[in-house]
Amino acid sequence: MRGAASTGVVAVMVMMLVVLNQLENTTANASLSSNKSSCNIYRGSWVYDNSYPLYDSNSCPFIERQFNCKSNGRPDQDYLKYRWQPSDCNIPSFNGLNFLERVKGKKIMFVGDSLSLNQWQSLTCMLHNAAPKAKFTMTRSPSGLSVFSFPAYNATIMFSRNAFLVDTVGAPPNRVMKLDSISTGSLWKTADVLVFNSWHWWLHTGRKQPWDAVEYGNVTVKDMDRLVAYEKAIRTWAMWIDRNIDHSKIKVFFQGVSPDHALSKDWSKQGGNGSCIGETKPVKGSNYQAGQHPAEMVVEKVIKTMKNPARLMDVTLMSQLRKDGHPSVYGFGGHTTPDCSHWCLAGVPDSWNQLLYSELFHS
C-alpha cells in the first residue's frame, strides 16, 4: 500500500510539472506573439547557423554565373552560414513547398535593376531546391522580362528589368529620362505580388550613364543632383501605384536600397563602408554606425505620402552588415572588376526572401 501511495504521489508531481511547463510555454508563446505585432523584423543581427545555406548553388541549374561565387572559386565558406535573426522576435523558416502551395495560380514580379535580378534568382533557386523534381520553365524576352514557372503549381516568378521605374526614351545621343512618366505599368498590373527596387543605376556617370538629358514637366536639363532626380522618380512611381493598383488584389512591396560596399569617390553617398575585397565575416553588432542611407530615407519619406502605402522591405541596415556577402573578385568581373554591389548566391538575398515569405504569409 505504501508503495502504491508513493507511486501516486510521484504521478501527481509529474502531472503538476507538466502543467507548469505548459503554462510556461503558453506564456512564452503569448509573449512572442505580442512581440511579433510590434517587432521590426529588419532590425537584428547575423548569427552563425550550421544548417545554412538553404541550397547548394551548384545544384541550381539556372543560376547566373556572376552570382555563383562558389563555382567561381571562392575558397572560404563562412559567408554561406549566416542567418538573419531579428532582435525582438523570430521569423518562420523558409518553407519552399508551403510557399508554392500558397502562390498557386499567382504571379510574383520583381521590378528593378540587377539587384532585383539577384533576389529573383535567389527565390527561384530556393523554390527549385524545395521541389527539385518538379518541372519548370524559364523564358527571357528582349523586352527584359524573365519568367520562371512551375506548371504543377501554376506558380510564376517574374523579373522585369527596369532600373529607373520611370521612362527613358530615345537613342544616343538623345536619350531622355522622363522623371514624371511611366508607360510600362500595364505589365505590373498582371502580377499578384509586386516587389520594386531602384537606386544603383542613378549613380552612373560618363559612358555608363544611360541618359543624355533629364526631363521633368516642361523643364529639360543635361543633368541634375542624382538624389533629387531619384526622389522625383520615386514620387512618380508612388502616384502611379496609388492611381492604378487595387491593393485588395495586388500586394506591393519596395525592396529597400541594397548597399554598395565599393570604395570609390562616391562611396559615402552610396552608403558604403569600405571595400568588400577580402572580407569573410559580417560586421559585428546589430547596429550600423555610419548613419542611414540617403536613398533609403527618400524611399521612406515618399512611401509615407502614399494613399495606400507600399510595404517597405527595409533590408538596407541588415545588408550593410554583410561586407563579406558580395562576389568581390569571385564574380563575373574577377580581379579586373571586383563586384561589391551584387550578392553571392546562396547568400544575403535568401534572407531577403525569407523576410518576404514572412511578410506575405505570416504578418
Short mmCIF file of C-alpha atoms in Angstrom, two decimals:
data_model
loop_
_atom_site.label_atom_id
_atom_site.label_comp_id
_atom_site.label_asym_id
_atom_site.label_seq_id
_atom_site.Cartn_x
_atom_site.Cartn_y
_atom_site.Cartn_z
CA MET A 1 0.00 0.00 0.00
CA ARG A 2 2.77 2.38 0.96
CA GLY A 3 4.46 1.71 -2.39
CA ALA A 4 1.23 2.41 -4.25
CA ALA A 5 0.76 5.67 -2.35
CA SER A 6 4.30 6.74 -3.18
CA THR A 7 3.68 5.95 -6.81
CA GLY A 8 0.51 8.04 -6.74
CA VAL A 9 2.35 11.00 -5.21
CA VAL A 10 5.05 10.79 -7.87
CA ALA A 11 2.41 10.67 -10.61
CA VAL A 12 0.70 13.77 -9.23
CA MET A 13 4.01 15.60 -9.03
CA VAL A 14 4.81 14.67 -12.63
CA MET A 15 1.40 15.93 -13.76
CA MET A 16 1.95 19.20 -11.92
CA LEU A 17 5.32 19.64 -13.58
CA VAL A 18 3.76 19.00 -17.00
CA VAL A 19 1.03 21.57 -16.34
CA LEU A 20 3.56 24.13 -15.11
CA ASN A 21 5.71 23.53 -18.19
CA GLN A 22 2.67 24.00 -20.45
CA LEU A 23 1.80 27.23 -18.65
CA GLU A 24 5.36 28.50 -19.10
CA ASN A 25 5.27 27.62 -22.81
CA THR A 26 1.89 29.32 -23.21
CA THR A 27 3.22 32.43 -21.50
CA ALA A 28 6.37 32.39 -23.64
CA ASN A 29 4.34 31.94 -26.83
CA ALA A 30 1.98 34.73 -25.82
CA SER A 31 4.98 36.95 -25.17
CA LEU A 32 6.46 36.03 -28.55
CA SER A 33 3.13 36.74 -30.27
CA SER A 34 2.83 40.11 -28.61
CA ASN A 35 6.38 40.89 -29.63
CA LYS A 36 5.61 39.93 -33.23
CA SER A 37 2.95 42.61 -33.52
CA SER A 38 5.46 45.32 -32.62
CA CYS A 39 8.65 43.63 -33.79
CA ASN A 40 10.74 45.17 -36.55
CA ILE A 41 11.97 42.10 -38.41
CA TYR A 42 14.56 44.25 -40.21
CA ARG A 43 16.47 45.06 -37.01
CA GLY A 44 18.65 42.34 -35.62
CA SER A 45 21.95 40.58 -36.26
CA TRP A 46 23.51 37.82 -38.32
CA VAL A 47 24.05 34.56 -36.43
CA TYR A 48 26.15 31.61 -37.50
CA ASP A 49 23.94 28.63 -38.36
CA ASN A 50 25.32 25.25 -39.40
CA SER A 51 22.04 24.38 -41.14
CA TYR A 52 22.78 27.04 -43.77
CA PRO A 53 22.98 27.57 -46.72
CA LEU A 54 19.39 26.97 -47.78
CA TYR A 55 20.58 25.41 -51.05
CA ASP A 56 23.75 24.49 -52.92
CA SER A 57 24.38 26.97 -55.72
CA ASN A 58 25.90 24.22 -57.85
CA SER A 59 22.58 22.34 -57.66
CA CYS A 60 20.65 25.29 -59.08
CA PRO A 61 20.88 24.65 -62.84
CA PHE A 62 19.90 28.15 -63.97
CA ILE A 63 21.92 30.31 -61.58
CA GLU A 64 23.70 33.32 -63.11
CA ARG A 65 27.46 32.88 -63.30
CA GLN A 66 28.03 36.31 -61.75
CA PHE A 67 26.30 35.25 -58.50
CA ASN A 68 27.77 31.75 -58.15
CA CYS A 69 30.81 32.65 -56.03
CA LYS A 70 31.37 29.03 -55.00
CA SER A 71 31.65 27.89 -58.61
CA ASN A 72 33.85 30.91 -59.39
CA GLY A 73 36.45 29.68 -56.90
CA ARG A 74 35.68 31.49 -53.64
CA PRO A 75 37.66 29.43 -51.10
CA ASP A 76 36.02 30.49 -47.80
CA GLN A 77 32.64 29.06 -46.78
CA ASP A 78 31.55 31.01 -43.69
CA TYR A 79 29.68 33.62 -45.77
CA LEU A 80 27.18 30.83 -46.56
CA LYS A 81 26.45 30.09 -42.90
CA TYR A 82 24.80 33.23 -41.58
CA ARG A 83 21.10 33.53 -40.76
CA TRP A 84 19.27 36.78 -40.09
CA GLN A 85 17.85 36.95 -36.56
CA PRO A 86 15.52 39.83 -35.59
CA SER A 87 16.21 41.28 -32.14
CA ASP A 88 12.72 41.01 -30.63
CA CYS A 89 11.02 38.06 -32.30
CA ASN A 90 11.53 35.05 -34.51
CA ILE A 91 10.61 34.71 -38.16
CA PRO A 92 9.41 31.47 -39.77
CA SER A 93 11.93 29.28 -41.51
CA PHE A 94 11.56 29.39 -45.27
CA ASN A 95 9.38 26.51 -46.47
CA GLY A 96 9.56 26.30 -50.24
CA LEU A 97 6.75 23.78 -50.66
CA ASN A 98 4.47 25.85 -48.44
CA PHE A 99 5.40 28.92 -50.49
CA LEU A 100 4.49 27.14 -53.72
CA GLU A 101 1.17 25.92 -52.30
CA ARG A 102 0.28 29.45 -51.19
CA VAL A 103 1.09 31.05 -54.56
CA LYS A 104 -0.77 28.50 -56.69
CA GLY A 105 -2.29 30.29 -59.64
CA LYS A 106 -0.49 33.53 -58.77
CA LYS A 107 2.30 35.67 -60.22
CA ILE A 108 5.10 37.34 -58.29
CA MET A 109 7.02 40.03 -60.15
CA PHE A 110 10.32 41.67 -59.19
CA VAL A 111 10.73 45.03 -60.95
CA GLY A 112 14.04 46.88 -60.92
CA ASP A 113 17.73 46.60 -61.70
CA SER A 114 20.23 43.76 -61.29
CA LEU A 115 19.66 43.71 -57.52
CA SER A 116 16.10 42.63 -58.31
CA LEU A 117 17.64 40.02 -60.62
CA ASN A 118 19.77 38.94 -57.65
CA GLN A 119 16.68 38.49 -55.45
CA TRP A 120 14.66 36.82 -58.23
CA GLN A 121 17.49 34.34 -58.83
CA SER A 122 17.67 33.62 -55.12
CA LEU A 123 13.94 32.87 -54.84
CA THR A 124 13.89 30.63 -57.91
CA CYS A 125 16.86 28.64 -56.54
CA MET A 126 15.15 28.34 -53.13
CA LEU A 127 11.96 27.04 -54.72
CA HIS A 128 13.78 24.68 -57.07
CA ASN A 129 15.63 23.27 -54.06
CA ALA A 130 12.29 22.65 -52.32
CA ALA A 131 10.85 20.82 -55.36
CA PRO A 132 13.91 19.55 -57.29
CA LYS A 133 11.89 17.03 -59.31
CA ALA A 134 9.15 19.46 -60.31
CA LYS A 135 9.30 20.56 -63.94
CA PHE A 136 10.00 24.23 -64.52
CA THR A 137 10.17 26.58 -67.47
CA MET A 138 12.36 29.63 -67.96
CA THR A 139 11.89 32.22 -70.68
CA ARG A 140 13.57 35.56 -71.30
CA SER A 141 12.32 38.16 -73.75
CA PRO A 142 14.20 41.02 -75.47
CA SER A 143 11.96 43.44 -73.57
CA GLY A 144 13.74 42.49 -70.33
CA LEU A 145 11.05 40.21 -68.88
CA SER A 146 12.24 36.90 -67.43
CA VAL A 147 9.62 34.33 -66.47
CA PHE A 148 10.20 31.29 -64.26
CA SER A 149 7.26 28.97 -63.64
CA PHE A 150 6.32 25.65 -62.04
CA PRO A 151 3.46 24.23 -64.19
CA ALA A 152 2.47 21.72 -61.46
CA TYR A 153 1.76 24.60 -59.09
CA ASN A 154 0.68 27.11 -61.73
CA ALA A 155 3.09 29.48 -59.95
CA THR A 156 5.05 32.15 -61.81
CA ILE A 157 8.03 34.16 -60.54
CA MET A 158 8.97 37.02 -62.88
CA PHE A 159 11.70 39.62 -63.17
CA SER A 160 11.14 42.79 -65.20
CA ARG A 161 14.34 44.72 -65.77
CA ASN A 162 13.51 48.39 -65.21
CA ALA A 163 16.35 50.19 -63.46
CA PHE A 164 14.63 53.56 -63.01
CA LEU A 165 10.90 52.63 -62.90
CA VAL A 166 10.22 55.83 -64.88
CA ASP A 167 10.63 56.12 -68.67
CA THR A 168 13.84 56.55 -70.61
CA VAL A 169 13.20 57.22 -74.32
CA GLY A 170 15.28 57.78 -77.42
CA ALA A 171 18.69 56.58 -78.56
CA PRO A 172 22.21 58.02 -78.02
CA PRO A 173 22.98 60.88 -78.09
CA ASN A 174 19.36 61.90 -77.44
CA ARG A 175 18.23 59.61 -74.62
CA VAL A 176 15.86 61.42 -72.26
CA MET A 177 14.88 60.28 -68.81
CA LYS A 178 11.31 61.40 -68.10
CA LEU A 179 11.02 61.71 -64.32
CA ASP A 180 7.25 62.19 -64.40
CA SER A 181 6.32 59.46 -66.90
CA ILE A 182 5.63 55.71 -66.53
CA SER A 183 4.48 53.84 -69.63
CA THR A 184 5.35 50.26 -68.61
CA GLY A 185 2.86 49.94 -65.78
CA SER A 186 0.37 47.79 -67.72
CA LEU A 187 2.73 44.86 -67.18
CA TRP A 188 2.78 45.48 -63.43
CA LYS A 189 -1.00 45.10 -63.27
CA THR A 190 -0.71 41.44 -64.33
CA ALA A 191 1.01 40.40 -61.08
CA ASP A 192 -0.47 39.41 -57.72
CA VAL A 193 2.65 40.46 -55.79
CA LEU A 194 4.98 43.29 -56.88
CA VAL A 195 8.45 43.87 -55.42
CA PHE A 196 10.08 47.07 -56.71
CA ASN A 197 13.69 48.24 -56.46
CA SER A 198 15.70 51.16 -57.84
CA TRP A 199 18.85 53.06 -56.94
CA HIS A 200 22.21 51.78 -58.19
CA TRP A 201 21.95 52.99 -61.77
CA TRP A 202 21.17 56.53 -60.62
CA LEU A 203 24.82 56.94 -59.66
CA HIS A 204 26.38 56.08 -63.01
CA THR A 205 28.26 58.81 -64.85
CA GLY A 206 30.29 59.05 -68.05
CA ARG A 207 29.93 56.21 -70.52
CA LYS A 208 27.86 54.16 -68.07
CA GLN A 209 25.25 56.90 -67.70
CA PRO A 210 22.17 55.65 -69.55
CA TRP A 211 20.65 59.05 -70.40
CA ASP A 212 21.74 62.24 -72.15
CA ALA A 213 19.13 64.59 -70.64
CA VAL A 214 16.61 64.67 -67.81
CA GLU A 215 13.05 65.91 -68.26
CA TYR A 216 10.58 66.89 -65.57
CA GLY A 217 7.38 68.69 -66.53
CA ASN A 218 8.30 71.34 -69.10
CA VAL A 219 11.94 71.51 -67.99
CA THR A 220 14.75 69.60 -69.68
CA VAL A 221 18.30 69.71 -68.31
CA LYS A 222 21.51 67.91 -69.17
CA ASP A 223 21.83 66.54 -65.62
CA MET A 224 20.75 67.21 -62.04
CA ASP A 225 21.51 66.15 -58.49
CA ARG A 226 21.00 62.39 -58.56
CA LEU A 227 19.26 62.17 -55.19
CA VAL A 228 16.83 64.93 -56.25
CA ALA A 229 16.14 63.14 -59.53
CA TYR A 230 15.66 59.86 -57.66
CA GLU A 231 13.09 61.41 -55.32
CA LYS A 232 11.12 62.87 -58.24
CA ALA A 233 11.07 59.44 -59.92
CA ILE A 234 10.00 57.62 -56.76
CA ARG A 235 7.20 60.16 -56.24
CA THR A 236 6.04 59.48 -59.81
CA TRP A 237 6.10 55.74 -59.07
CA ALA A 238 4.16 56.23 -55.81
CA MET A 239 1.46 58.30 -57.54
CA TRP A 240 1.18 55.69 -60.30
CA ILE A 241 0.73 52.91 -57.73
CA ASP A 242 -1.94 54.89 -55.86
CA ARG A 243 -3.88 55.57 -59.06
CA ASN A 244 -3.59 52.19 -60.74
CA ILE A 245 -3.18 49.35 -58.24
CA ASP A 246 -6.05 47.74 -56.34
CA HIS A 247 -4.40 46.83 -53.05
CA SER A 248 -7.18 44.38 -52.22
CA LYS A 249 -5.96 42.27 -55.14
CA ILE A 250 -2.25 43.12 -55.53
CA LYS A 251 0.34 43.32 -52.75
CA VAL A 252 3.04 45.95 -53.31
CA PHE A 253 6.49 45.98 -51.74
CA PHE A 254 9.50 48.23 -52.23
CA GLN A 255 12.80 46.48 -51.62
CA GLY A 256 14.94 48.84 -49.56
CA VAL A 257 18.19 50.09 -51.03
CA SER A 258 20.85 47.39 -51.21
CA PRO A 259 24.15 48.93 -50.05
CA ASP A 260 27.23 49.09 -52.24
CA HIS A 261 30.45 48.42 -50.33
CA ALA A 262 32.74 49.53 -53.16
CA LEU A 263 35.27 52.12 -52.06
CA SER A 264 35.09 54.97 -54.57
CA LYS A 265 34.79 58.74 -54.75
CA ASP A 266 31.06 58.40 -54.20
CA TRP A 267 31.13 55.61 -51.63
CA SER A 268 29.81 57.79 -48.78
CA LYS A 269 26.85 58.82 -50.94
CA GLN A 270 26.19 55.17 -51.70
CA GLY A 271 26.06 54.27 -48.02
CA GLY A 272 29.16 52.14 -48.36
CA ASN A 273 31.63 51.48 -45.59
CA GLY A 274 34.77 50.37 -47.35
CA SER A 275 35.68 47.73 -49.89
CA CYS A 276 34.31 44.19 -49.76
CA ILE A 277 37.56 42.66 -51.03
CA GLY A 278 38.95 40.06 -48.65
CA GLU A 279 36.01 40.27 -46.24
CA THR A 280 34.94 36.92 -44.77
CA LYS A 281 32.78 37.83 -41.73
CA PRO A 282 29.75 40.10 -41.14
CA VAL A 283 30.21 43.40 -39.33
CA LYS A 284 29.74 42.70 -35.62
CA GLY A 285 26.78 44.02 -33.68
CA SER A 286 23.17 44.75 -34.52
CA ASN A 287 23.57 48.43 -35.36
CA TYR A 288 25.36 50.10 -38.24
CA GLN A 289 27.17 53.22 -37.14
CA ALA A 290 27.57 55.11 -40.41
CA GLY A 291 24.08 56.58 -40.47
CA GLN A 292 21.06 55.93 -42.62
CA HIS A 293 21.39 55.50 -46.37
CA PRO A 294 20.25 58.74 -48.10
CA ALA A 295 18.32 56.94 -50.84
CA GLU A 296 16.58 54.78 -48.24
CA MET A 297 15.49 57.95 -46.45
CA VAL A 298 13.95 59.19 -49.71
CA VAL A 299 12.02 55.94 -50.18
CA GLU A 300 10.72 56.02 -46.60
CA LYS A 301 9.62 59.65 -46.94
CA VAL A 302 7.80 59.09 -50.23
CA ILE A 303 6.05 55.88 -49.11
CA LYS A 304 4.59 57.74 -46.10
CA THR A 305 2.84 60.13 -48.52
CA MET A 306 1.05 57.33 -50.40
CA LYS A 307 -2.71 56.92 -50.11
CA ASN A 308 -2.16 53.16 -49.87
CA PRO A 309 1.46 52.82 -48.72
CA ALA A 310 3.60 50.08 -50.21
CA ARG A 311 5.27 47.81 -47.69
CA LEU A 312 8.93 48.79 -47.34
CA MET A 313 11.29 45.83 -47.13
CA ASP A 314 13.91 47.72 -45.15
CA VAL A 315 16.87 45.47 -45.99
CA THR A 316 19.45 48.27 -46.03
CA LEU A 317 20.81 48.04 -42.49
CA MET A 318 20.90 44.24 -42.37
CA SER A 319 22.73 44.19 -45.71
CA GLN A 320 25.21 46.88 -44.67
CA LEU A 321 26.46 44.42 -42.06
CA ARG A 322 27.41 41.90 -44.78
CA LYS A 323 30.55 43.24 -46.46
CA ASP A 324 31.53 39.58 -46.73
CA GLY A 325 28.49 38.66 -48.83
CA HIS A 326 29.48 40.22 -52.17
CA PRO A 327 31.11 38.33 -55.06
CA SER A 328 34.18 40.58 -54.79
CA VAL A 329 36.84 39.03 -57.04
CA TYR A 330 34.75 35.85 -57.41
CA GLY A 331 32.08 37.46 -59.56
CA PHE A 332 31.75 37.89 -63.30
CA GLY A 333 34.45 40.57 -63.45
CA GLY A 334 37.02 38.68 -61.38
CA HIS A 335 40.10 40.55 -60.17
CA THR A 336 39.81 43.08 -63.01
CA THR A 337 36.44 44.41 -61.87
CA PRO A 338 35.63 43.25 -58.33
CA ASP A 339 31.89 43.22 -57.59
CA CYS A 340 30.95 44.85 -54.27
CA SER A 341 27.38 45.62 -55.37
CA HIS A 342 25.69 42.30 -56.04
CA TRP A 343 25.49 39.35 -53.66
CA CYS A 344 26.74 35.78 -53.74
CA LEU A 345 24.13 33.05 -54.03
CA ALA A 346 23.50 31.30 -51.77
CA GLY A 347 23.69 34.32 -49.51
CA VAL A 348 22.14 37.59 -48.35
CA PRO A 349 19.20 37.74 -50.86
CA ASP A 350 18.00 34.39 -49.46
CA SER A 351 17.33 36.21 -46.18
CA TRP A 352 15.52 38.98 -48.06
CA ASN A 353 13.26 36.28 -49.49
CA GLN A 354 12.77 34.68 -46.09
CA LEU A 355 11.56 38.09 -44.89
CA LEU A 356 9.31 38.38 -47.96
CA TYR A 357 7.89 34.94 -47.06
CA SER A 358 7.21 36.23 -43.54
CA GLU A 359 5.63 39.44 -44.84
CA LEU A 360 3.38 37.64 -47.31
CA PHE A 361 2.11 34.77 -45.20
CA HIS A 362 2.91 35.36 -41.51
CA SER A 363 2.43 39.07 -40.82
#
